[in-house]
CSV table of C-alpha atoms and ligand atoms in Angstrom, one decimal:
chain,number,residue,atom,x,y,z
A,1,MET,CA,-1.6,137.5,45.8
A,2,GLU,CA,-5.1,136.6,45.9
A,3,HIS,CA,-4.8,136.0,49.7
A,4,ASP,CA,-2.9,138.2,51.8
A,5,THR,CA,-1.7,135.8,54.5
A,6,LEU,CA,0.8,133.0,54.4
A,7,VAL,CA,1.5,130.3,56.8
A,8,ILE,CA,4.6,128.1,56.6
A,9,LEU,CA,3.9,124.7,57.8
A,10,GLY,CA,7.1,123.3,59.3
A,11,ALA,CA,9.6,126.1,59.6
A,12,GLY,CA,13.0,124.3,58.8
A,13,TYR,CA,15.9,124.8,56.2
A,14,THR,CA,13.7,125.9,53.3
A,15,ALA,CA,11.0,128.1,55.1
A,16,ARG,CA,13.7,130.2,56.7
A,17,VAL,CA,14.6,131.1,53.0
A,18,VAL,CA,11.1,131.6,52.1
A,19,PHE,CA,10.0,133.7,55.1
A,20,PRO,CA,12.0,136.9,54.0
A,21,LEU,CA,10.8,136.6,50.4
A,22,ALA,CA,7.4,135.8,51.5
A,23,SER,CA,7.0,139.0,53.8
A,24,ARG,CA,7.6,141.0,50.7
A,25,ARG,CA,4.7,139.6,48.7
A,26,TYR,CA,2.1,138.5,51.7
A,27,VAL,CA,0.8,141.2,54.2
A,28,GLN,CA,1.2,138.4,56.8
A,29,VAL,CA,3.4,135.7,57.1
A,30,PHE,CA,3.4,133.3,59.8
A,31,ALA,CA,6.1,130.3,60.6
A,32,THR,CA,4.9,127.2,62.3
A,33,SER,CA,7.0,124.7,64.7
A,34,ARG,CA,6.1,122.1,67.1
A,35,GLU,CA,8.1,123.9,69.6
A,36,PRO,CA,8.0,127.6,68.3
A,37,ALA,CA,10.1,129.3,71.3
A,38,LYS,CA,12.7,127.0,70.9
A,39,ASN,CA,13.2,126.4,67.2
A,40,LEU,CA,11.9,130.0,65.7
A,41,PRO,CA,14.2,132.3,67.8
A,42,THR,CA,14.5,134.5,64.6
A,43,VAL,CA,11.0,134.6,64.2
A,44,ALA,CA,9.2,137.4,65.9
A,45,PRO,CA,6.7,135.8,68.6
A,46,ASP,CA,3.7,137.2,66.8
A,47,GLN,CA,4.6,135.6,63.5
A,48,ARG,CA,5.3,132.3,65.4
A,49,LEU,CA,2.5,129.4,65.5
A,50,GLN,CA,2.5,126.2,67.2
A,51,PHE,CA,1.5,123.3,64.7
A,52,ASP,CA,2.2,119.6,65.1
A,53,LEU,CA,0.1,117.3,62.7
A,54,ALA,CA,0.0,114.9,65.4
A,55,GLN,CA,-1.8,116.9,67.5
A,56,PRO,CA,-5.0,118.0,66.3
A,57,ASP,CA,-5.3,120.4,69.3
A,58,THR,CA,-2.8,122.8,67.6
A,59,TRP,CA,-4.4,122.9,64.3
A,60,ARG,CA,-6.9,125.6,65.3
A,61,ASN,CA,-3.8,127.8,65.6
A,62,ILE,CA,-3.8,128.1,61.9
A,63,PRO,CA,-5.8,131.2,60.5
A,64,GLU,CA,-8.7,130.5,58.2
A,65,ARG,CA,-8.0,131.5,54.6
A,66,ALA,CA,-4.5,131.7,54.8
A,67,ASP,CA,-2.2,130.4,51.8
A,68,LEU,CA,-0.4,127.1,53.1
A,69,LEU,CA,2.9,126.1,52.2
A,70,TRP,CA,3.7,122.6,53.5
A,71,CYS,CA,7.2,122.0,54.3
A,72,PHE,CA,7.5,118.8,56.0
A,73,PRO,CA,6.4,115.1,54.9
A,74,ALA,CA,2.9,115.0,54.4
A,75,THR,CA,2.5,111.8,56.5
A,76,PRO,CA,1.0,110.1,57.8
A,77,PRO,CA,-2.0,110.0,55.3
A,78,GLU,CA,-4.6,109.8,57.8
A,79,ALA,CA,-3.4,112.6,59.6
A,80,VAL,CA,-3.4,114.8,56.5
A,81,GLN,CA,-6.6,113.8,55.4
A,82,GLN,CA,-8.2,114.7,59.2
A,83,PHE,CA,-5.9,118.1,59.1
A,84,ALA,CA,-7.3,118.8,55.5
A,85,ALA,CA,-10.8,118.6,56.3
A,86,ALA,CA,-10.3,120.5,59.3
A,87,ALA,CA,-8.4,123.4,57.7
A,88,ASN,CA,-11.3,124.4,54.7
A,89,PRO,CA,-8.9,123.8,52.0
A,90,SER,CA,-11.2,125.4,49.3
A,91,SER,CA,-10.5,128.5,50.8
A,92,ARG,CA,-6.8,128.8,50.5
A,93,ARG,CA,-3.8,128.0,47.8
A,94,ILE,CA,-2.0,125.0,49.1
A,95,GLY,CA,1.9,124.2,48.2
A,96,VAL,CA,3.0,121.0,49.4
A,97,LEU,CA,6.9,120.4,49.2
A,98,GLY,CA,7.2,116.7,48.1
A,99,SER,CA,10.2,114.9,47.0
A,100,THR,CA,11.6,113.3,43.7
A,101,SER,CA,12.1,110.1,45.5
A,102,ALA,CA,8.4,109.9,44.8
A,103,TYR,CA,8.8,108.5,41.3
A,104,ASP,CA,8.8,105.0,40.8
A,105,VAL,CA,11.5,104.1,38.3
A,106,GLY,CA,11.2,100.3,38.7
A,107,ARG,CA,14.1,98.3,37.8
A,108,SER,CA,15.2,100.0,34.7
A,109,THR,CA,18.9,99.8,34.0
A,110,ASP,CA,18.9,102.3,31.1
A,111,TYR,CA,22.1,104.7,31.4
A,112,PRO,CA,22.0,107.2,31.4
A,113,PRO,CA,18.6,107.1,32.8
A,114,PRO,CA,15.5,108.5,31.2
A,115,TRP,CA,14.3,112.0,31.7
A,116,ILE,CA,11.6,112.1,34.3
A,117,ASP,CA,8.7,114.4,34.0
A,118,GLU,CA,5.6,115.0,36.1
A,119,THR,CA,3.6,112.0,34.1
A,120,ALA,CA,6.0,109.4,35.5
A,121,PRO,CA,4.2,107.0,37.9
A,122,VAL,CA,4.7,107.7,41.5
A,123,ASP,CA,5.4,105.1,44.4
A,124,LEU,CA,1.8,105.1,46.3
A,125,THR,CA,3.4,102.2,48.6
A,126,LYS,CA,5.5,105.4,50.1
A,127,PRO,CA,3.0,107.0,53.0
A,128,ARG,CA,4.3,110.5,52.0
A,129,VAL,CA,3.2,110.0,48.5
A,130,ARG,CA,-0.2,109.0,49.5
A,131,GLY,CA,-0.6,112.1,51.6
A,132,GLU,CA,0.8,114.3,49.0
A,133,GLU,CA,-1.8,112.6,46.3
A,134,PHE,CA,-4.5,113.1,48.4
A,135,LEU,CA,-3.9,116.8,49.2
A,136,ARG,CA,-3.2,117.2,45.5
A,137,LEU,CA,-6.5,115.4,44.2
A,138,HIS,CA,-8.9,116.5,47.0
A,139,CYS,CA,-7.6,119.8,48.0
A,140,GLY,CA,-6.3,121.3,44.9
A,141,ALA,CA,-2.7,121.3,46.4
A,142,ILE,CA,0.1,122.1,44.5
A,143,ILE,CA,2.8,119.4,44.5
A,144,LEU,CA,6.3,120.1,44.1
A,145,ARG,CA,8.7,117.1,43.5
A,146,VAL,CA,12.0,118.5,45.1
A,147,ALA,CA,15.4,117.4,44.1
A,148,GLY,CA,18.0,117.5,46.8
A,149,ILE,CA,18.4,120.7,48.4
A,150,TYR,CA,21.7,122.7,49.1
A,151,GLY,CA,22.7,126.1,50.1
A,152,PRO,CA,24.5,127.5,53.1
A,153,GLY,CA,25.0,124.7,55.7
A,154,ARG,CA,23.9,121.8,53.1
A,155,ASN,CA,27.0,121.4,50.8
A,156,PRO,CA,27.3,118.3,48.5
A,157,VAL,CA,30.8,118.4,49.1
A,158,THR,CA,30.7,117.9,52.8
A,159,TRP,CA,28.6,115.0,51.8
A,160,LEU,CA,31.3,113.3,50.1
A,161,LYS,CA,33.9,114.4,52.6
A,162,THR,CA,31.8,112.8,55.7
A,163,GLY,CA,30.9,109.6,53.8
A,164,ARG,CA,27.5,110.4,53.5
A,165,VAL,CA,27.5,109.8,49.7
A,166,ARG,CA,30.2,108.2,47.5
A,167,PRO,CA,31.7,109.0,44.1
A,168,SER,CA,29.6,106.8,41.6
A,169,ARG,CA,28.0,106.7,38.4
A,170,LYS,CA,24.5,107.4,39.9
A,171,TYR,CA,22.8,110.8,38.7
A,172,VAL,CA,21.7,113.1,41.5
A,173,ASN,CA,19.5,116.2,41.0
A,174,LEU,CA,20.0,119.3,43.0
A,175,ILE,CA,18.4,122.6,43.9
A,176,HIS,CA,19.7,125.8,45.7
A,177,VAL,CA,17.5,126.7,48.2
A,178,GLU,CA,17.2,130.0,47.0
A,179,ASP,CA,15.5,128.9,43.9
A,180,LEU,CA,13.5,126.4,45.8
A,181,ALA,CA,12.2,129.4,47.9
A,182,ALA,CA,11.3,131.6,44.9
A,183,ILE,CA,9.9,128.9,43.2
A,184,CYS,CA,7.6,128.0,46.2
A,185,LEU,CA,6.2,131.5,46.1
A,186,ALA,CA,5.8,131.4,42.1
A,187,THR,CA,3.6,128.2,42.6
A,188,LEU,CA,1.7,129.7,45.2
A,189,GLU,CA,1.1,132.9,42.9
A,190,ARG,CA,0.4,131.1,39.6
A,191,GLY,CA,0.7,127.4,39.9
A,192,ILE,CA,-2.3,125.8,38.7
A,193,PRO,CA,-4.2,123.8,41.6
A,194,GLY,CA,-3.9,120.1,41.8
A,195,GLU,CA,-0.7,120.0,39.5
A,196,THR,CA,2.6,118.6,40.2
A,197,TYR,CA,5.9,120.5,39.4
A,198,ASN,CA,9.4,119.0,39.5
A,199,VAL,CA,11.9,121.3,41.2
A,200,SER,CA,15.7,121.0,40.4
A,201,ASP,CA,18.3,123.2,38.7
A,202,GLY,CA,17.9,121.0,35.6
A,203,SER,CA,21.3,119.9,35.2
A,204,PRO,CA,21.7,116.2,36.8
A,205,ARG,CA,25.2,115.2,37.5
A,206,THR,CA,26.7,111.8,38.5
A,207,TRP,CA,28.4,111.9,41.9
A,208,ASN,CA,31.7,111.0,40.2
A,209,GLU,CA,31.6,114.4,38.6
A,210,ILE,CA,31.0,116.1,41.6
A,211,PHE,CA,33.5,114.2,43.2
A,212,ASP,CA,36.2,115.0,40.5
A,213,TRP,CA,35.3,118.7,41.0
A,214,SER,CA,35.8,118.4,44.6
A,215,ARG,CA,39.2,116.9,44.3
A,216,ALA,CA,40.2,119.5,42.0
A,217,HIS,CA,38.6,122.4,44.2
A,218,CYS,CA,38.3,121.4,47.6
A,219,GLU,CA,41.1,119.3,48.8
A,220,LEU,CA,39.1,116.1,49.1
A,221,SER,CA,41.0,113.0,49.6
A,222,LEU,CA,40.6,110.1,47.5
A,223,ILE,CA,37.8,108.0,48.1
A,224,ALA,CA,37.0,104.3,47.5
A,225,ALA,CA,34.2,104.1,44.6
A,226,PRO,CA,31.8,101.3,45.4
A,227,ASP,CA,30.6,99.1,42.5
A,228,VAL,CA,27.1,100.9,42.3
A,229,ARG,CA,24.9,99.7,39.4
A,230,GLU,CA,22.1,102.1,40.3
A,231,THR,CA,21.4,104.8,37.7
A,232,GLY,CA,19.8,107.3,39.5
A,233,LYS,CA,17.2,109.7,37.9
A,234,ARG,CA,17.4,112.7,35.6
A,235,ILE,CA,14.7,115.1,36.5
A,236,SER,CA,13.1,117.2,33.7
A,237,ILE,CA,12.0,120.7,34.7
A,238,SER,CA,10.5,121.9,31.3
A,239,LYS,CA,7.0,122.4,33.1
A,240,LEU,CA,8.7,124.7,35.8
A,241,THR,CA,10.4,126.7,33.1
A,242,GLU,CA,7.9,126.5,30.3
A,243,GLN,CA,4.4,126.4,31.7
A,244,LEU,CA,5.4,128.4,35.3
A,245,GLY,CA,7.6,130.6,33.6
A,246,TYR,CA,10.5,130.3,36.3
A,247,THR,CA,14.1,130.7,35.4
A,248,ILE,CA,16.4,128.9,37.4
A,249,GLN,CA,18.7,131.8,39.4
A,250,HIS,CA,21.5,128.9,40.4
A,251,PRO,CA,21.7,126.7,37.5
A,252,ASP,CA,25.6,126.0,38.1
A,253,LEU,CA,26.2,123.8,40.5
A,254,PHE,CA,30.0,124.2,40.8
A,255,LYS,CA,29.7,127.9,40.8
A,256,GLU,CA,27.7,128.0,43.7
A,257,LEU,CA,29.8,125.3,45.5
A,258,LEU,CA,32.8,127.6,45.3
A,259,GLY,CA,30.9,130.3,47.5
A,260,LEU,CA,29.4,127.7,49.9
B,1,LIG,N1,16.5,117.9,52.4
B,1,LIG,C1,16.6,117.7,51.0
B,1,LIG,O1,17.6,117.5,50.3
B,1,LIG,C2,15.1,117.3,50.5
B,1,LIG,C3,14.9,116.7,49.1
B,1,LIG,C4,13.5,116.7,48.6
B,1,LIG,C5,12.4,116.9,49.3
B,1,LIG,N2,12.4,117.5,50.7
B,1,LIG,C6,11.4,118.1,51.5
B,1,LIG,O2,11.0,119.1,51.3
B,1,LIG,C7,10.8,119.8,52.5
B,1,LIG,C8,11.6,120.9,53.3
B,1,LIG,O3,12.7,120.3,53.6
B,1,LIG,P1,13.7,121.1,54.7
B,1,LIG,O4,15.0,120.5,54.5
B,1,LIG,O5,13.5,122.6,54.5
B,1,LIG,O6,13.1,120.5,55.8
B,1,LIG,P2,13.1,120.7,57.2
B,1,LIG,O7,14.5,121.5,57.6
B,1,LIG,O8,13.3,119.5,57.9
B,1,LIG,O9,12.0,121.4,58.2
B,1,LIG,C9,10.8,121.1,58.3
B,1,LIG,C10,10.2,121.3,60.0
B,1,LIG,O10,8.9,120.7,59.6
B,1,LIG,C11,8.6,120.5,61.1
B,1,LIG,N3,8.1,119.2,61.4
B,1,LIG,C12,8.4,118.0,61.2
B,1,LIG,N4,7.3,117.3,61.1
B,1,LIG,C13,6.5,117.8,61.6
B,1,LIG,C14,4.9,117.6,61.9
B,1,LIG,N5,4.5,116.2,62.1
B,1,LIG,N6,4.1,118.4,62.2
B,1,LIG,C15,4.6,119.8,62.2
B,1,LIG,N7,5.8,120.3,62.0
B,1,LIG,C16,6.6,119.2,61.5
B,1,LIG,C17,9.9,120.6,61.9
B,1,LIG,O11,10.2,121.7,62.5
B,1,LIG,P3,9.9,121.6,64.4
B,1,LIG,O12,10.8,120.4,64.9
B,1,LIG,O13,10.5,122.9,64.8
B,1,LIG,O14,8.4,121.4,64.5
B,1,LIG,C18,11.2,120.7,60.7
B,1,LIG,O15,12.2,121.5,61.1
B,1,LIG,C19,10.5,118.4,53.3
B,1,LIG,O16,9.2,117.9,53.1
B,1,LIG,C20,11.5,117.5,52.9
B,1,LIG,O17,11.0,116.1,53.1
B,1,LIG,C21,13.9,117.8,51.1
């Protein structure tokens, strides 16, 4: 690593997995929260920082020249720009976790849906996407367009059981949180500033497939499938695997679900 300090901005679900990994690669790792004492009980007090994008007086808590891993939605864009101006971005490497929801698939009804790579247009009507694009174009941030995150405590079978999602022909792209954490560090280490990388396990599945597997393995009762015409997306990760050289460690969703 060029820099020896990393600050994880917004230490929630993903950051908790990034933190121990990062501690092996950086000399110092800090995690931020808007309420550090309450929300970061497992982080040593001297590694906790208070940071709130909406509270400029907390911005000075971020050490100069430290790399930044931005783990919450980069919005509102005005605050993102003001924070970036205060943070001297040219002296750091910055990784930003975005979402595959940024891709604007328009009204395409092709099925199965076409593969989407990083050249696909993004939806700039979304404030978060504008925040990310500002950071990418003006601060050299590396944007990760992240698929649905699963892992311990975030189980797609539970999402079906509780009705958060329903079986349908719609495609979903998922990434195990341990892969996401490793990819965050890989991009900070060797990603190209100003580039975007899609992050998924490379195997889009339909909710029907996940539902059928869940019925067979997890005692899921029959759920009425609404007549969904949405196609979903199929996210390509060729850039991640070929240019960044990352090998997905958890490619088999169903094998992982057995262990959650
Ligand atoms: N969940 C998914 O399936 C999914 C899919 C694609 C992309 N993503 C994106 O990936 C990123 C990481 O996801 P995650 O689920 O690990 O996030 P998470 O658990 O929600 O953690 C993010 C943390 O950031 C802090 N935060 C929120 N707003 C903030 C603000 N305005 N200023 C400073 N800190 C703020 C919050 O902690 P405090 O309350 O302690 O401050 C929050 O717990 C997020 O940007 C998310 O939108 C998630």
